[in-house]
Amino acid sequence: MRIAIGGFMHESNTFAPLPTDLRRFRDGSLTYGDPTVPVWQDAHHEVGGFIEGAGKFGYDLAPVAMAWATPAGPVTDEFFDHFTDALATGCKLARADGVLLALHGAMVTPKHPDADAEVLRRIRAALGPNVPIAVTLDFHGNVSPQMAETANILIGYQTYPHVDQRQRGLIAAQLLARAVKGEVRPVCHVAKPPMLLNLLGQDTSREPMAGLMRTAREMEQQPGILSVSLMAGFPYADVPDMGASVIVVADGNRTHAKAAADELANAMWSVREQLNVPCPRPEAAVHMALTSTKLPALLVDLGDNIGGGSAGDGTVLLAELLKQHAKGFVVVIHAPAAVEQAKSAGVGGTVDVTVGGSTGVLHGEPVRVRGMVRSLHEGKWTEVEPRHGGRRQNDQGHTAVIDLADGNQLVLNSLRMPPFSLGQLTSIGIDPKQARMIVVKAAVAYKAAYEPIGGEIIEVDTPGLTAINAARFEYKRIRRPMYPLD
């Protein structure tokens, strides 16, 4: 039994001005053919699960290609066509008995608002109707019914932060192997309640999402149900299929799959008000951090959530911390030009740098700071623990640590890097447990790394491309009505 494996993963924020092109994928991860295996085999990622599945479920690997880039604006049509053609051609040439594919589910290009479905359409056209295709999807995928009509198996992550990716890859691999052997005949159905979920309410450790996940696992024990995936959706994509969904994979009975998916979708709808979580504005949030006795206090910059496609150079919380004379904070800012200034000054040198505002003032006005260059780094590290995103090798580009007054530290990096790993700080000599306050540019994904060492968590309603309040955005293409907008 020969199984082709590959993937094309991007979470596209359609409100973000930065397009995602070939260079962005090279900055992330881009492999073709056999080199895909050593890059991903040890990662806590579904592709690592696909590779492990070869030994567990008795198939030979045919690695095709894998692309991943940090969330940002839509993928360019040029790169999309190139890489999708590479996947489709590679799968066809592999003459495989089945295909394991890692997609995100919220990829968008200028021509394709449902780009993941288009990837599947082209691969299906290349393979014909009889080769089974199993797909893993991010919990934030904006899943469309078209995906379920093209793929035989759709499996979504069921944790946020995403720490179950390798496990979900193994589940997809097992179901595909069973389908190839003729033991099951998987069919999918996608139910889509008209809901836009607040990212904080998507946290799978928080009620009522935790209870909904328990229900999904119980439903998987029903005869004939092979898999149930509750999907939160990605609210920063203005596309027709934006929003929550439920995927059910059943054994040969599409009616059974639909009934189960509709049941869980109705359960989601019944708790919709509880899935929207309020949080304080910056001034109040910083005051809370200053008076907190649970250290380090984590200020979660929701509007500049890099993992959601934001700029990573938001200054709203930095400016407020300076205004309120905070002491002992750590803030990471994407500031390539300031990094070059720090490199020119050298370790021990003094710099006056301006940070923020590189993509406009949506995330705050530029802030000028003065400090000493404490250290300079290449910005690479290896993460060995299960973390959101599942990546093992990380790179935030050339990085400078600037000592400000009052024990404050500003970390400047040259590649946008979500705070999914403590290695972002520990690899440059900062012990996060010793800080009084840390600004985390995320929503929930940071928790797998930061919650074990954090004190009080203060989620902040900051402005930006990933603002927690959906009313800040002008949607033109989504389905209406949509809760809570209507």
GROMACS .gro file of C-alpha atoms in nm:
model
  486
    1MET     CA    1   0.000   0.000   0.000
    2ARG     CA    2   0.153   0.329  -0.114
    3ILE     CA    3   0.036   0.662   0.034
    4ALA     CA    4   0.127   1.006  -0.101
    5ILE     CA    5   0.176   1.274   0.166
    6GLY     CA    6   0.194   1.649   0.137
    7GLY     CA    7   0.044   1.975   0.251
    8PHE     CA    8  -0.026   2.341   0.175
    9MET     CA    9  -0.099   2.542   0.488
   10HIS     CA   10  -0.180   2.909   0.529
   11GLU     CA   11  -0.419   3.104   0.749
   12SER     CA   12  -0.505   3.407   0.535
   13ASN     CA   13  -0.622   3.729   0.698
   14THR     CA   14  -0.807   3.911   0.419
   15PHE     CA   15  -0.787   4.239   0.614
   16ALA     CA   16  -0.405   4.224   0.619
   17PRO     CA   17  -0.219   4.418   0.348
   18LEU     CA   18   0.090   4.192   0.339
   19PRO     CA   19   0.052   3.929   0.061
   20THR     CA   20   0.196   3.583   0.117
   21ASP     CA   21   0.426   3.493  -0.171
   22LEU     CA   22   0.708   3.250  -0.245
   23ARG     CA   23   0.947   3.436  -0.013
   24ARG     CA   24   0.707   3.409   0.280
   25PHE     CA   25   0.682   3.033   0.232
   26ARG     CA   26   1.059   3.006   0.206
   27ASP     CA   27   1.081   3.197   0.536
   28GLY     CA   28   0.839   2.942   0.683
   29SER     CA   29   0.893   2.595   0.537
   30LEU     CA   30   0.894   2.482   0.174
   31THR     CA   31   1.004   2.134   0.067
   32TYR     CA   32   0.956   1.910  -0.236
   33GLY     CA   33   0.985   1.532  -0.247
   34ASP     CA   34   1.200   1.327  -0.008
   35PRO     CA   35   1.341   1.626   0.192
   36THR     CA   36   0.990   1.671   0.336
   37VAL     CA   37   1.040   1.370   0.562
   38PRO     CA   38   1.341   1.483   0.773
   39VAL     CA   39   1.189   1.830   0.817
   40TRP     CA   40   0.857   1.705   0.958
   41GLN     CA   41   0.901   1.350   1.088
   42ASP     CA   42   0.983   1.453   1.448
   43ALA     CA   43   0.748   1.751   1.459
   44HIS     CA   44   0.436   1.763   1.674
   45HIS     CA   45   0.243   1.819   1.353
   46GLU     CA   46   0.003   1.617   1.143
   47VAL     CA   47   0.265   1.558   0.874
   48GLY     CA   48   0.475   1.400   1.147
   49GLY     CA   49   0.171   1.183   1.218
   50PHE     CA   50   0.143   1.090   0.849
   51ILE     CA   51   0.506   0.978   0.852
   52GLU     CA   52   0.471   0.785   1.179
   53GLY     CA   53   0.157   0.620   1.040
   54ALA     CA   54   0.360   0.437   0.775
   55GLY     CA   55   0.508   0.211   1.042
   56LYS     CA   56   0.190   0.185   1.247
   57PHE     CA   57  -0.055   0.112   0.966
   58GLY     CA   58   0.162  -0.063   0.711
   59TYR     CA   59   0.202   0.168   0.414
   60ASP     CA   60   0.492   0.301   0.207
   61LEU     CA   61   0.547   0.678   0.196
   62ALA     CA   62   0.551   0.881  -0.124
   63PRO     CA   63   0.642   1.234  -0.004
   64VAL     CA   64   0.524   1.495  -0.254
   65ALA     CA   65   0.561   1.852  -0.119
   66MET     CA   66   0.486   2.062   0.188
   67ALA     CA   67   0.445   2.441   0.226
   68TRP     CA   68   0.378   2.644   0.541
   69ALA     CA   69   0.396   3.019   0.604
   70THR     CA   70   0.323   3.248   0.898
   71PRO     CA   71  -0.034   3.383   0.880
   72ALA     CA   72  -0.058   3.711   0.688
   73GLY     CA   73  -0.255   3.846   0.394
   74PRO     CA   74  -0.387   3.623   0.113
   75VAL     CA   75  -0.155   3.390  -0.077
   76THR     CA   76  -0.059   3.521  -0.420
   77ASP     CA   77  -0.229   3.345  -0.709
   78GLU     CA   78   0.111   3.292  -0.871
   79PHE     CA   79   0.248   3.087  -0.583
   80PHE     CA   80  -0.086   2.913  -0.529
   81ASP     CA   81  -0.097   2.790  -0.889
   82HIS     CA   82   0.266   2.679  -0.877
   83PHE     CA   83   0.240   2.482  -0.555
   84THR     CA   84  -0.104   2.335  -0.617
   85ASP     CA   85   0.018   2.210  -0.954
   86ALA     CA   86   0.323   2.058  -0.781
   87LEU     CA   87   0.096   1.875  -0.537
   88ALA     CA   88  -0.149   1.752  -0.800
   89THR     CA   89   0.125   1.640  -1.040
   90GLY     CA   90   0.324   1.479  -0.761
   91CYS     CA   91   0.025   1.285  -0.630
   92LYS     CA   92  -0.053   1.160  -0.982
   93LEU     CA   93   0.306   1.056  -1.055
   94ALA     CA   94   0.328   0.875  -0.720
   95ARG     CA   95   0.065   0.625  -0.841
   96ALA     CA   96  -0.045   0.606  -0.479
   97ASP     CA   97  -0.332   0.405  -0.336
   98GLY     CA   98  -0.435   0.702  -0.125
   99VAL     CA   99  -0.338   1.061  -0.031
  100LEU     CA  100  -0.278   1.222   0.310
  101LEU     CA  101  -0.292   1.600   0.282
  102ALA     CA  102  -0.238   1.870   0.546
  103LEU     CA  103  -0.441   2.182   0.470
  104HIS     CA  104  -0.530   2.473   0.693
  105GLY     CA  105  -0.886   2.536   0.583
  106ALA     CA  106  -0.863   2.918   0.589
  107MET     CA  107  -0.635   2.981   0.292
  108VAL     CA  108  -0.746   3.258   0.055
  109THR     CA  109  -0.607   3.395  -0.270
  110PRO     CA  110  -0.734   3.690  -0.476
  111LYS     CA  111  -0.900   3.446  -0.720
  112HIS     CA  112  -1.000   3.175  -0.474
  113PRO     CA  113  -1.188   3.268  -0.155
  114ASP     CA  114  -1.204   2.894  -0.075
  115ALA     CA  115  -0.849   2.810  -0.178
  116ASP     CA  116  -0.833   2.482   0.017
  117ALA     CA  117  -1.134   2.350  -0.172
  118GLU     CA  118  -0.962   2.451  -0.498
  119VAL     CA  119  -0.649   2.256  -0.396
  120LEU     CA  120  -0.865   1.951  -0.336
  121ARG     CA  121  -1.054   2.001  -0.664
  122ARG     CA  122  -0.730   2.003  -0.865
  123ILE     CA  123  -0.586   1.700  -0.687
  124ARG     CA  124  -0.911   1.510  -0.735
  125ALA     CA  125  -0.911   1.600  -1.105
  126ALA     CA  126  -0.557   1.465  -1.135
  127LEU     CA  127  -0.629   1.139  -0.950
  128GLY     CA  128  -0.981   1.056  -1.064
  129PRO     CA  129  -1.276   0.956  -0.844
  130ASN     CA  130  -1.147   0.631  -0.694
  131VAL     CA  131  -0.832   0.724  -0.501
  132PRO     CA  132  -0.927   0.805  -0.138
  133ILE     CA  133  -0.808   1.141  -0.003
  134ALA     CA  134  -0.778   1.216   0.371
  135VAL     CA  135  -0.726   1.576   0.484
  136THR     CA  136  -0.631   1.728   0.817
  137LEU     CA  137  -0.756   2.080   0.890
  138ASP     CA  138  -0.672   2.347   1.144
  139PHE     CA  139  -0.931   2.411   1.418
  140HIS     CA  140  -0.965   2.759   1.260
  141GLY     CA  141  -1.046   2.632   0.915
  142ASN     CA  142  -1.344   2.795   0.743
  143VAL     CA  143  -1.463   2.460   0.618
  144SER     CA  144  -1.685   2.450   0.312
  145PRO     CA  145  -1.929   2.180   0.198
  146GLN     CA  146  -1.722   2.162  -0.124
  147MET     CA  147  -1.430   2.017   0.075
  148ALA     CA  148  -1.652   1.735   0.201
  149GLU     CA  149  -1.772   1.663  -0.151
  150THR     CA  150  -1.414   1.625  -0.281
  151ALA     CA  151  -1.227   1.456   0.004
  152ASN     CA  152  -1.329   1.125   0.158
  153ILE     CA  153  -1.203   1.208   0.507
  154LEU     CA  154  -1.175   1.546   0.683
  155ILE     CA  155  -1.015   1.552   1.030
  156GLY     CA  156  -0.980   1.878   1.228
  157TYR     CA  157  -0.762   1.962   1.527
  158GLN     CA  158  -0.964   1.948   1.848
  159THR     CA  159  -0.746   2.154   2.080
  160TYR     CA  160  -0.677   2.526   2.099
  161PRO     CA  161  -0.388   2.581   2.161
  162HIS     CA  162  -0.327   2.316   1.894
  163VAL     CA  163  -0.132   2.043   2.073
  164ASP     CA  164  -0.306   1.740   1.917
  165GLN     CA  165  -0.186   1.787   1.559
  166ARG     CA  166   0.034   1.477   1.540
  167GLN     CA  167  -0.245   1.270   1.698
  168ARG     CA  168  -0.499   1.398   1.445
  169GLY     CA  169  -0.256   1.316   1.165
  170LEU     CA  170  -0.236   0.960   1.296
  171ILE     CA  171  -0.616   0.935   1.307
  172ALA     CA  172  -0.638   1.051   0.944
  173ALA     CA  173  -0.366   0.802   0.848
  174GLN     CA  174  -0.545   0.513   1.018
  175LEU     CA  175  -0.880   0.593   0.857
  176LEU     CA  176  -0.719   0.629   0.514
  177ALA     CA  177  -0.539   0.295   0.552
  178ARG     CA  178  -0.866   0.129   0.649
  179ALA     CA  179  -1.040   0.289   0.350
  180VAL     CA  180  -0.771   0.168   0.108
  181LYS     CA  181  -0.806  -0.185   0.249
  182GLY     CA  182  -1.184  -0.169   0.204
  183GLU     CA  183  -1.260  -0.197   0.576
  184VAL     CA  184  -1.460   0.130   0.578
  185ARG     CA  185  -1.625   0.355   0.319
  186PRO     CA  186  -1.584   0.703   0.468
  187VAL     CA  187  -1.818   0.986   0.366
  188CYS     CA  188  -1.822   1.343   0.505
  189HIS     CA  189  -2.081   1.604   0.588
  190VAL     CA  190  -2.022   1.965   0.696
  191ALA     CA  191  -2.282   2.157   0.897
  192LYS     CA  192  -2.239   2.535   0.926
  193PRO     CA  193  -2.434   2.724   1.193
  194PRO     CA  194  -2.438   3.101   1.118
  195MET     CA  195  -2.186   3.183   1.392
  196LEU     CA  196  -1.869   3.389   1.414
  197LEU     CA  197  -1.686   3.273   1.727
  198ASN     CA  198  -1.488   3.509   1.948
  199LEU     CA  199  -1.129   3.371   1.963
  200LEU     CA  200  -1.129   3.367   2.343
  201GLY     CA  201  -1.446   3.158   2.342
  202GLN     CA  202  -1.270   2.913   2.111
  203ASP     CA  203  -1.027   2.811   2.387
  204THR     CA  204  -1.096   2.438   2.429
  205SER     CA  205  -1.017   2.448   2.800
  206ARG     CA  206  -1.288   2.709   2.856
  207GLU     CA  207  -1.659   2.640   2.891
  208PRO     CA  208  -1.880   2.602   2.698
  209MET     CA  209  -1.628   2.500   2.426
  210ALA     CA  210  -1.484   2.232   2.655
  211GLY     CA  211  -1.829   2.079   2.697
  212LEU     CA  212  -1.894   2.086   2.324
  213MET     CA  213  -1.569   1.899   2.270
  214ARG     CA  214  -1.675   1.634   2.523
  215THR     CA  215  -1.997   1.591   2.328
  216ALA     CA  216  -1.802   1.548   2.004
  217ARG     CA  217  -1.588   1.273   2.157
  218GLU     CA  218  -1.900   1.098   2.290
  219MET     CA  219  -2.060   1.111   1.944
  220GLU     CA  220  -1.758   0.928   1.801
  221GLN     CA  221  -1.859   0.625   2.008
  222GLN     CA  222  -2.182   0.587   1.809
  223PRO     CA  223  -2.189   0.293   1.566
  224GLY     CA  224  -2.109   0.404   1.213
  225ILE     CA  225  -1.944   0.734   1.315
  226LEU     CA  226  -1.574   0.738   1.228
  227SER     CA  227  -1.483   1.092   1.331
  228VAL     CA  228  -1.638   1.415   1.459
  229SER     CA  229  -1.456   1.750   1.431
  230LEU     CA  230  -1.592   2.067   1.585
  231MET     CA  231  -1.435   2.361   1.400
  232ALA     CA  232  -1.424   2.716   1.537
  233GLY     CA  233  -1.347   2.895   1.210
  234PHE     CA  234  -1.126   3.195   1.136
  235PRO     CA  235  -1.309   3.528   1.176
  236TYR     CA  236  -1.047   3.743   0.999
  237ALA     CA  237  -1.133   3.616   0.654
  238ASP     CA  238  -1.408   3.796   0.464
  239VAL     CA  239  -1.517   3.495   0.257
  240PRO     CA  240  -1.853   3.320   0.206
  241ASP     CA  241  -1.766   3.015   0.419
  242MET     CA  242  -1.624   3.205   0.716
  243GLY     CA  243  -1.745   3.075   1.051
  244ALA     CA  244  -1.792   2.774   1.272
  245SER     CA  245  -1.867   2.427   1.140
  246VAL     CA  246  -1.901   2.062   1.235
  247ILE     CA  247  -1.750   1.782   1.026
  248VAL     CA  248  -1.873   1.426   1.065
  249VAL     CA  249  -1.714   1.131   0.886
  250ALA     CA  250  -1.942   0.827   0.875
  251ASP     CA  251  -1.899   0.477   0.738
  252GLY     CA  252  -2.088   0.477   0.409
  253ASN     CA  253  -2.397   0.658   0.538
  254ARG     CA  254  -2.411   1.025   0.444
  255THR     CA  255  -2.754   1.066   0.606
  256HIS     CA  256  -2.609   0.949   0.937
  257ALA     CA  257  -2.319   1.192   0.899
  258LYS     CA  258  -2.558   1.481   0.832
  259ALA     CA  259  -2.780   1.403   1.130
  260ALA     CA  260  -2.484   1.390   1.369
  261ALA     CA  261  -2.329   1.709   1.230
  262ASP     CA  262  -2.658   1.899   1.254
  263GLU     CA  263  -2.705   1.782   1.614
  264LEU     CA  264  -2.370   1.919   1.728
  265ALA     CA  265  -2.413   2.238   1.523
  266ASN     CA  266  -2.743   2.300   1.703
  267ALA     CA  267  -2.569   2.247   2.037
  268MET     CA  268  -2.312   2.512   1.940
  269TRP     CA  269  -2.588   2.753   1.844
  270SER     CA  270  -2.762   2.704   2.178
  271VAL     CA  271  -2.458   2.838   2.372
  272ARG     CA  272  -2.359   3.111   2.124
  273GLU     CA  273  -2.384   3.397   2.376
  274GLN     CA  274  -2.151   3.220   2.621
  275LEU     CA  275  -1.889   3.174   2.347
  276ASN     CA  276  -1.827   3.550   2.330
  277VAL     CA  277  -1.582   3.657   2.602
  278PRO     CA  278  -1.545   4.025   2.702
  279CYS     CA  279  -1.209   4.177   2.804
  280PRO     CA  280  -1.067   4.514   2.924
  281ARG     CA  281  -0.921   4.799   2.718
  282PRO     CA  282  -0.546   4.877   2.730
  283GLU     CA  283  -0.541   5.140   3.007
  284ALA     CA  284  -0.739   4.923   3.250
  285ALA     CA  285  -0.548   4.609   3.152
  286VAL     CA  286  -0.204   4.764   3.219
  287HIS     CA  287  -0.327   4.895   3.555
  288MET     CA  288  -0.439   4.541   3.640
  289ALA     CA  289  -0.093   4.410   3.548
  290LEU     CA  290   0.081   4.674   3.761
  291THR     CA  291  -0.120   4.580   4.068
  292SER     CA  292  -0.117   4.204   4.014
  293THR     CA  293   0.057   3.981   4.269
  294LYS     CA  294   0.057   3.683   4.033
  295LEU     CA  295   0.374   3.721   3.828
  296PRO     CA  296   0.465   3.737   3.553
  297ALA     CA  297   0.142   3.902   3.446
  298LEU     CA  298   0.067   3.818   3.082
  299LEU     CA  299  -0.086   4.100   2.877
  300VAL     CA  300  -0.243   3.933   2.574
  301ASP     CA  301  -0.241   4.175   2.278
  302LEU     CA  302  -0.546   4.040   2.094
  303GLY     CA  303  -0.544   4.303   1.820
  304ASP     CA  304  -0.186   4.221   1.720
  305ASN     CA  305  -0.218   3.842   1.722
  306ILE     CA  306   0.064   3.735   1.489
  307GLY     CA  307  -0.081   3.386   1.461
  308GLY     CA  308  -0.393   3.546   1.312
  309GLY     CA  309  -0.206   3.741   1.047
  310SER     CA  310  -0.133   4.073   1.218
  311ALA     CA  311   0.180   4.284   1.176
  312GLY     CA  312   0.356   4.196   1.502
  313ASP     CA  313   0.463   4.558   1.547
  314GLY     CA  314   0.172   4.682   1.756
  315THR     CA  315   0.267   4.951   2.007
  316VAL     CA  316  -0.059   5.011   2.194
  317LEU     CA  317   0.046   4.812   2.501
  318LEU     CA  318   0.410   4.924   2.486
  319ALA     CA  319   0.298   5.288   2.485
  320GLU     CA  320   0.058   5.227   2.773
  321LEU     CA  321   0.324   5.047   2.979
  322LEU     CA  322   0.560   5.341   2.932
  323LYS     CA  323   0.283   5.589   3.010
  324GLN     CA  324   0.202   5.413   3.338
  325HIS     CA  325   0.576   5.384   3.428
  326ALA     CA  326   0.576   5.005   3.436
  327LYS     CA  327   0.889   4.825   3.556
  328GLY     CA  328   1.022   4.484   3.456
  329PHE     CA  329   0.828   4.427   3.133
  330VAL     CA  330   0.928   4.225   2.826
  331VAL     CA  331   0.782   4.322   2.488
  332VAL     CA  332   0.862   4.160   2.152
  333ILE     CA  333   0.824   4.383   1.846
  334HIS     CA  334   0.875   4.303   1.477
  335ALA     CA  335   1.114   4.582   1.374
  336PRO     CA  336   1.369   4.484   1.105
  337ALA     CA  337   1.502   4.839   1.058
  338ALA     CA  338   1.557   4.883   1.432
  339VAL     CA  339   1.741   4.549   1.443
  340GLU     CA  340   1.983   4.682   1.182
  341GLN     CA  341   2.040   4.993   1.394
  342ALA     CA  342   2.114   4.775   1.695
  343LYS     CA  343   2.359   4.565   1.492
  344SER     CA  344   2.538   4.883   1.382
  345ALA     CA  345   2.562   5.006   1.742
  346GLY     CA  346   2.687   4.667   1.862
  347VAL     CA  347   2.653   4.500   2.202
  348GLY     CA  348   2.688   4.763   2.474
  349GLY     CA  349   2.606   5.046   2.238
  350THR     CA  350   2.321   5.293   2.288
  351VAL     CA  351   2.039   5.320   2.035
  352ASP     CA  352   1.750   5.555   1.974
  353VAL     CA  353   1.502   5.355   1.768
  354THR     CA  354   1.148   5.400   1.645
  355VAL     CA  355   0.929   5.089   1.648
  356GLY     CA  356   0.578   5.022   1.521
  357GLY     CA  357   0.371   5.181   1.249
  358SER     CA  358   0.537   4.998   0.960
  359THR     CA  359   0.196   4.893   0.824
  360GLY     CA  360   0.009   5.206   0.927
  361VAL     CA  361  -0.117   5.308   1.270
  362LEU     CA  362  -0.392   5.047   1.300
  363HIS     CA  363  -0.188   4.877   1.575
  364GLY     CA  364  -0.073   5.202   1.739
  365GLU     CA  365   0.147   5.501   1.664
  366PRO     CA  366   0.524   5.462   1.623
  367VAL     CA  367   0.706   5.475   1.957
  368ARG     CA  368   1.061   5.604   2.004
  369VAL     CA  369   1.272   5.440   2.272
  370ARG     CA  370   1.629   5.473   2.394
  371GLY     CA  371   1.830   5.191   2.543
  372MET     CA  372   2.144   4.979   2.546
  373VAL     CA  373   2.196   4.685   2.313
  374ARG     CA  374   2.222   4.397   2.555
  375SER     CA  375   2.269   4.117   2.300
  376LEU     CA  376   2.237   4.020   1.934
  377HIS     CA  377   2.122   3.683   1.802
  378GLU     CA  378   2.052   3.486   1.485
  379GLY     CA  379   1.705   3.411   1.622
  380LYS     CA  380   1.687   3.035   1.564
  381TRP     CA  381   1.592   2.763   1.812
  382THR     CA  382   1.450   2.412   1.834
  383GLU     CA  383   1.123   2.340   2.020
  384VAL     CA  384   1.103   1.984   2.155
  385GLU     CA  385   0.767   2.005   2.335
  386PRO     CA  386   0.418   1.985   2.178
  387ARG     CA  387   0.326   2.343   2.095
  388HIS     CA  388   0.060   2.520   1.893
  389GLY     CA  389   0.147   2.486   1.525
  390GLY     CA  390   0.358   2.175   1.580
  391ARG     CA  391   0.677   2.326   1.440
  392ARG     CA  392   1.013   2.204   1.570
  393GLN     CA  393   1.257   2.444   1.398
  394ASN     CA  394   1.187   2.813   1.461
  395ASP     CA  395   1.338   3.130   1.319
  396GLN     CA  396   1.252   3.488   1.417
  397GLY     CA  397   1.537   3.629   1.211
  398HIS     CA  398   1.816   3.849   1.340
  399THR     CA  399   1.715   3.963   1.686
  400ALA     CA  400   1.827   4.236   1.925
  401VAL     CA  401   1.759   4.263   2.299
  402ILE     CA  402   1.742   4.626   2.414
  403ASP     CA  403   1.768   4.715   2.785
  404LEU     CA  404   1.543   5.011   2.860
  405ALA     CA  405   1.512   5.199   3.189
  406ASP     CA  406   1.352   5.043   3.500
  407GLY     CA  407   1.452   4.686   3.411
  408ASN     CA  408   1.239   4.680   3.099
  409GLN     CA  409   1.343   4.479   2.794
  410LEU     CA  410   1.246   4.526   2.431
  411VAL     CA  411   1.305   4.232   2.194
  412LEU     CA  412   1.330   4.336   1.830
  413ASN     CA  413   1.309   4.069   1.559
  414SER     CA  414   1.333   4.076   1.181
  415LEU     CA  415   1.092   3.790   1.101
  416ARG     CA  416   0.736   3.783   1.231
  417MET     CA  417   0.713   3.500   1.484
  418PRO     CA  418   0.404   3.406   1.688
  419PRO     CA  419   0.479   3.351   2.061
  420PHE     CA  420   0.403   2.979   2.052
  421SER     CA  421   0.730   2.878   2.221
  422LEU     CA  422   0.920   3.005   2.525
  423GLY     CA  423   1.227   2.951   2.311
  424GLN     CA  424   1.156   3.288   2.154
  425LEU     CA  425   1.281   3.438   2.483
  426THR     CA  426   1.496   3.170   2.643
  427SER     CA  427   1.709   3.128   2.329
  428ILE     CA  428   1.814   3.494   2.359
  429GLY     CA  429   1.896   3.482   2.729
  430ILE     CA  430   1.567   3.602   2.879
  431ASP     CA  431   1.410   3.402   3.161
  432PRO     CA  432   1.036   3.477   3.128
  433LYS     CA  433   0.974   3.364   3.487
  434GLN     CA  434   1.181   3.662   3.609
  435ALA     CA  435   0.976   3.925   3.428
  436ARG     CA  436   0.702   4.119   3.603
  437MET     CA  437   0.497   4.160   3.284
  438ILE     CA  438   0.515   4.005   2.937
  439VAL     CA  439   0.320   4.128   2.635
  440VAL     CA  440   0.208   3.828   2.431
  441LYS     CA  441   0.091   3.902   2.076
  442ALA     CA  442  -0.157   3.617   2.048
  443ALA     CA  443  -0.507   3.511   2.154
  444VAL     CA  444  -0.506   3.156   2.293
  445ALA     CA  445  -0.229   2.968   2.108
  446TYR     CA  446   0.046   3.099   2.338
  447LYS     CA  447  -0.101   2.917   2.639
  448ALA     CA  448   0.066   2.581   2.578
  449ALA     CA  449   0.401   2.753   2.630
  450TYR     CA  450   0.325   3.045   2.861
  451GLU     CA  451   0.045   2.930   3.090
  452PRO     CA  452   0.271   2.694   3.293
  453ILE     CA  453   0.507   2.983   3.383
  454GLY     CA  454   0.258   3.270   3.380
  455GLY     CA  455   0.080   3.437   3.667
  456GLU     CA  456  -0.230   3.645   3.598
  457ILE     CA  457  -0.354   3.633   3.239
  458ILE     CA  458  -0.503   3.963   3.121
  459GLU     CA  459  -0.661   3.948   2.775
  460VAL     CA  460  -0.674   4.297   2.623
  461ASP     CA  461  -0.918   4.445   2.371
  462THR     CA  462  -0.657   4.619   2.155
  463PRO     CA  463  -0.721   4.749   1.802
  464GLY     CA  464  -0.569   4.584   1.497
  465LEU     CA  465  -0.604   4.330   1.220
  466THR     CA  466  -0.705   4.062   1.472
  467ALA     CA  467  -0.923   4.267   1.709
  468ILE     CA  468  -1.139   4.047   1.930
  469ASN     CA  469  -1.449   4.257   1.857
  470ALA     CA  470  -1.574   4.151   1.513
  471ALA     CA  471  -1.780   4.469   1.487
  472ARG     CA  472  -1.452   4.654   1.416
  473PHE     CA  473  -1.438   4.490   1.069
  474GLU     CA  474  -1.634   4.565   0.753
  475TYR     CA  475  -1.743   4.230   0.611
  476LYS     CA  476  -1.867   4.231   0.252
  477ARG     CA  477  -1.862   3.865   0.141
  478ILE     CA  478  -1.966   3.654   0.441
  479ARG     CA  479  -2.305   3.486   0.474
  480ARG     CA  480  -2.569   3.699   0.645
  481PRO     CA  481  -2.725   3.696   0.893
  482MET     CA  482  -2.425   3.604   1.108
  483TYR     CA  483  -2.419   3.598   1.488
  484PRO     CA  484  -2.313   3.819   1.669
  485LEU     CA  485  -2.300   4.078   1.391
  486ASP     CA  486  -2.673   4.056   1.313
   0.00000   0.00000   0.00000
